[in-house]
CSV table of C-alpha atoms in Angstrom, one decimal:
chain,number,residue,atom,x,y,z
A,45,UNK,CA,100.2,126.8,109.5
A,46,UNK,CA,97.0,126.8,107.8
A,47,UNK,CA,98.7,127.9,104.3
A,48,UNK,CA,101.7,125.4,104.8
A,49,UNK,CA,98.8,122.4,105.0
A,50,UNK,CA,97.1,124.0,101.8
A,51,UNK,CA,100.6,124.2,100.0
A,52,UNK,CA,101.6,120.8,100.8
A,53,UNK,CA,98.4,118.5,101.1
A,54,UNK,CA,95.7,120.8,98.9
A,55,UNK,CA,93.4,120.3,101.6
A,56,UNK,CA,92.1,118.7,104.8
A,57,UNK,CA,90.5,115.8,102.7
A,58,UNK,CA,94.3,114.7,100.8
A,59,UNK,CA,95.3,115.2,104.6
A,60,UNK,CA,92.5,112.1,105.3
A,61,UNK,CA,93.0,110.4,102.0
A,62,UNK,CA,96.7,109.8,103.2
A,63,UNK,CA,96.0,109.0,106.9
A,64,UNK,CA,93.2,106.5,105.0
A,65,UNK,CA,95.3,104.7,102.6
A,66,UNK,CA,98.3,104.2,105.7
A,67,UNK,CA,95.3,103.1,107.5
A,68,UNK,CA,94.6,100.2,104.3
A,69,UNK,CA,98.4,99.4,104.3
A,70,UNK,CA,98.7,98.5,107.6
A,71,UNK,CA,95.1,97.0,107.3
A,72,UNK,CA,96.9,94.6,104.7
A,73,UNK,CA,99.7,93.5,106.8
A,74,UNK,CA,97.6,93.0,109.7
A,75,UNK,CA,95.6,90.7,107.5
A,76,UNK,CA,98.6,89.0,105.6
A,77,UNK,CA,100.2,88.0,108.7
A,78,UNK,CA,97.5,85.3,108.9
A,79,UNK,CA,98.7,83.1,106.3
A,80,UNK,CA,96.6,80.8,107.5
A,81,UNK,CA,93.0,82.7,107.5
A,82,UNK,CA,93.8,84.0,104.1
A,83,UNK,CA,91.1,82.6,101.5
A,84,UNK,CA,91.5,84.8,98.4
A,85,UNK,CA,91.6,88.2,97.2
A,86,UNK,CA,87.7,88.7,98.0
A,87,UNK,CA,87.7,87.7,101.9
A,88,UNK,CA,91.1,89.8,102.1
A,89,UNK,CA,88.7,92.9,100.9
A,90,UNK,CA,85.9,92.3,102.7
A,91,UNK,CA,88.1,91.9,105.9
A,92,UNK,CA,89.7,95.2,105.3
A,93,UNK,CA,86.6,97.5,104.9
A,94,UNK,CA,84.8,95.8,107.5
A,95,UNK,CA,87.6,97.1,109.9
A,96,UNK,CA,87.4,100.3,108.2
A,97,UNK,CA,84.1,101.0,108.1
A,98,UNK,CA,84.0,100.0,112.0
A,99,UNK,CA,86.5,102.3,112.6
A,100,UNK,CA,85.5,105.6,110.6
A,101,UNK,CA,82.0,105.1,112.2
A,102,UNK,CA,83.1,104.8,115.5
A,103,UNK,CA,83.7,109.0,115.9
A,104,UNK,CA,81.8,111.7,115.1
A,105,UNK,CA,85.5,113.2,114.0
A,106,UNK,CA,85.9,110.9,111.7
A,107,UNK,CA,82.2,110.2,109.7
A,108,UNK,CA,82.6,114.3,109.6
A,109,UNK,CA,85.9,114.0,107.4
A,110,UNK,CA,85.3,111.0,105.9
A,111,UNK,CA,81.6,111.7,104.7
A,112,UNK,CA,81.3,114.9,104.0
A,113,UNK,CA,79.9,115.6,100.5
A,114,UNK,CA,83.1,117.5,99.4
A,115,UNK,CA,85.2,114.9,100.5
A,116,UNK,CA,82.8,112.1,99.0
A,117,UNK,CA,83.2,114.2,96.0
A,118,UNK,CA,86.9,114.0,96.1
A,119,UNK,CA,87.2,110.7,96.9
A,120,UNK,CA,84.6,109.3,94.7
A,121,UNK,CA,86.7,110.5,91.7
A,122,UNK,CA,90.0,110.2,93.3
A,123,UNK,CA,89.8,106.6,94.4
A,124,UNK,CA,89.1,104.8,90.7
A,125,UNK,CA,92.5,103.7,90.5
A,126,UNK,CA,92.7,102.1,93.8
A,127,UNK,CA,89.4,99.9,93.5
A,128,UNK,CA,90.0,98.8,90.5
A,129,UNK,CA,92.7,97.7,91.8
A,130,UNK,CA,90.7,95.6,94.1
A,131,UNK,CA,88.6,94.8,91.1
A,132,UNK,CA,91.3,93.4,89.6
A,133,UNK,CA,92.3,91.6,92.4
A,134,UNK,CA,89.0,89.6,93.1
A,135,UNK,CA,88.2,89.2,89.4
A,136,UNK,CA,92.0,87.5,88.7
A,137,UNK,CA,91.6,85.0,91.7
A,138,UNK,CA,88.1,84.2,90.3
A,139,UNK,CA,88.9,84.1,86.6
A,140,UNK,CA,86.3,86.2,85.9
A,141,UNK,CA,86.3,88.1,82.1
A,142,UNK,CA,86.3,91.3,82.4
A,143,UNK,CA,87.2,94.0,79.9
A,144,UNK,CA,88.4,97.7,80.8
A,145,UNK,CA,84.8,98.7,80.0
A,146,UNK,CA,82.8,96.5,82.1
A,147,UNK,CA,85.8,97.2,85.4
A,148,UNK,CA,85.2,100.9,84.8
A,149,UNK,CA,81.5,100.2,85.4
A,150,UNK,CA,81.6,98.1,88.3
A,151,UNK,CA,83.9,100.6,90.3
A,152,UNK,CA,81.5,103.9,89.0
A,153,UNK,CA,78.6,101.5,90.3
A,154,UNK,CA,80.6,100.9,93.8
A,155,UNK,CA,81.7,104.4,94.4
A,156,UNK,CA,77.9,105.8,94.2
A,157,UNK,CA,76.6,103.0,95.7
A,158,UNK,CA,78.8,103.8,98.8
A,159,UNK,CA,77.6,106.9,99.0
A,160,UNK,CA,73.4,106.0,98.6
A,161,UNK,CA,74.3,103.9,101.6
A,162,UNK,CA,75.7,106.2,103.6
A,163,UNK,CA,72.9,108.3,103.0
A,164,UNK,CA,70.5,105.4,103.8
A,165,UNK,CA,72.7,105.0,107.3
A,166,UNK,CA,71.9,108.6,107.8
A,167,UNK,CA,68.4,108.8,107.4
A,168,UNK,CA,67.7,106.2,109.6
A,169,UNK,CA,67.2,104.1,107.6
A,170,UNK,CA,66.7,100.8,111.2
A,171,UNK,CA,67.6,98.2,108.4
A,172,UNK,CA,71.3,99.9,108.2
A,173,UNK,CA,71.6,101.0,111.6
A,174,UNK,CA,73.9,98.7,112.6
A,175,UNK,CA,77.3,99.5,110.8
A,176,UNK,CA,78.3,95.6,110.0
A,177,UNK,CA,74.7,95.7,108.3
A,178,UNK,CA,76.4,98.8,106.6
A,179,UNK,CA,79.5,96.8,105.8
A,180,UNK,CA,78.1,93.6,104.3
A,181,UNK,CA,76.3,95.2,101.7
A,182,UNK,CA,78.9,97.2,100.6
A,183,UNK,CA,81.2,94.4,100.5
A,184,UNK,CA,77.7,91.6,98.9
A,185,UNK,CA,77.8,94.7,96.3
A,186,UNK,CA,81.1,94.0,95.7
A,187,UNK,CA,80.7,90.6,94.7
A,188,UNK,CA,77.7,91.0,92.3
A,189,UNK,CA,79.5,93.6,90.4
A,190,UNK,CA,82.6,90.5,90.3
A,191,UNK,CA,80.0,88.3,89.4
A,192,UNK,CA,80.9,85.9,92.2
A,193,UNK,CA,78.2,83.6,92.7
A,194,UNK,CA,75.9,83.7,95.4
A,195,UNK,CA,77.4,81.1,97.9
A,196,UNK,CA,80.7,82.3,97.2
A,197,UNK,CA,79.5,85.6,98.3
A,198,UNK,CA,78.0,84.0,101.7
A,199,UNK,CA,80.8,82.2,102.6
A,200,UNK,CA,83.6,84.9,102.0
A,201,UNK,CA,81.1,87.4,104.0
A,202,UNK,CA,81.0,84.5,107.4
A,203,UNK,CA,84.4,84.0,106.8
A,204,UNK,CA,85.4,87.8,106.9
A,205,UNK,CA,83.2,89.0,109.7
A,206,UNK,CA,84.5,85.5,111.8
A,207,UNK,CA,88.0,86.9,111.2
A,208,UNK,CA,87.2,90.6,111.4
A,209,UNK,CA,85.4,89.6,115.4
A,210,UNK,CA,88.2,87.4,116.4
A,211,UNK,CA,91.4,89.5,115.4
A,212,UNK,CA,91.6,93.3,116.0
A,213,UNK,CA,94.2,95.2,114.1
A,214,UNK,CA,95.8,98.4,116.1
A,215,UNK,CA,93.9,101.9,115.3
A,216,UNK,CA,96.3,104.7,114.3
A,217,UNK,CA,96.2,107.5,116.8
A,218,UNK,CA,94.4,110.2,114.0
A,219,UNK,CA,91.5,108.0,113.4
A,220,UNK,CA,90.9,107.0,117.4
């Protein structure tokens, strides 16, 4: 029932945020068991949210749940934790200083930029019609607030999209 969902889950958006961060797991196995494709912590990012985005955009059902400004809300505050994570990540296998101060930054900078994009996608904005257009700048952000250096960027972008169009990871059946 409607109260049994609201008891357990709080809402329909932790109900998403759950099926979404399965979604990354299995996203990170799929990706892992290419030992051979894997470059660093940077590609293995861009790889994952290039799937991602491609598959949240690819139903009405889903950009509904996904982007709506409560759950954008929601997730904008409730993901921190998790991309610092990937912060942390990208800036260890780059040796990049960083204090606690200037990671907190860079993921407030990333969360809001996410959403100006979206809102960029929606307007129509033709430069950002194409969801890989999306993609890539979310993920080029994401290297500018590592401070990776522009080539590094370039090449970790090819690389992920090369991999991202050659492999395709299985879909769960709630975000299909």
């Amino acid at each position: 029932t409607k109260g049994a969902i609201t008891y357990h889950f709080g809402n329909k958006y932790r109900i998403m945020d759950l099926i979404i961060q399965e979604y990354f797991d299995q996203l990170r196995a799929f990706i892992d068991s290419f030992d051979d494709e894997n470059c660093n912590a940077y590609w293995r990012i861009c790889v994952m949210y290039i799937y991602f985005y491609r598959v949240i955009t690819s139903s009405e059902k889903n950009l509904d749940l996904f982007y709506r400004k409560d759950a954008m809300d929601v997730w904008e505050t409730s993901k921190v934790g998790i991309v610092s994570n990937h912060y942390r990540a990208i800036i260890r296998d780059f040796h990049k200083p960083f204090d606690e101060l200037d990671l907190r930054m860079s993921v407030c900078m990333d969360l809001g930029a996410r959403r100006r994009l979206y809102h960029e996608f929606l307007s129509g904005n033709s430069d950002l019609q194409n969801i890989d257009t999306f993609c890539y700048y979310h993920v080029y952000l994401i290297g500018i607030l590592c401070r990776l250096d522009l080539p590094t960027i370039q090449e970790n972008l090819r690389l992920a999209f090369d991999f991202a169009n050659k492999y395709t990871p299985e879909v769960p059946f709630l975000l299909q």
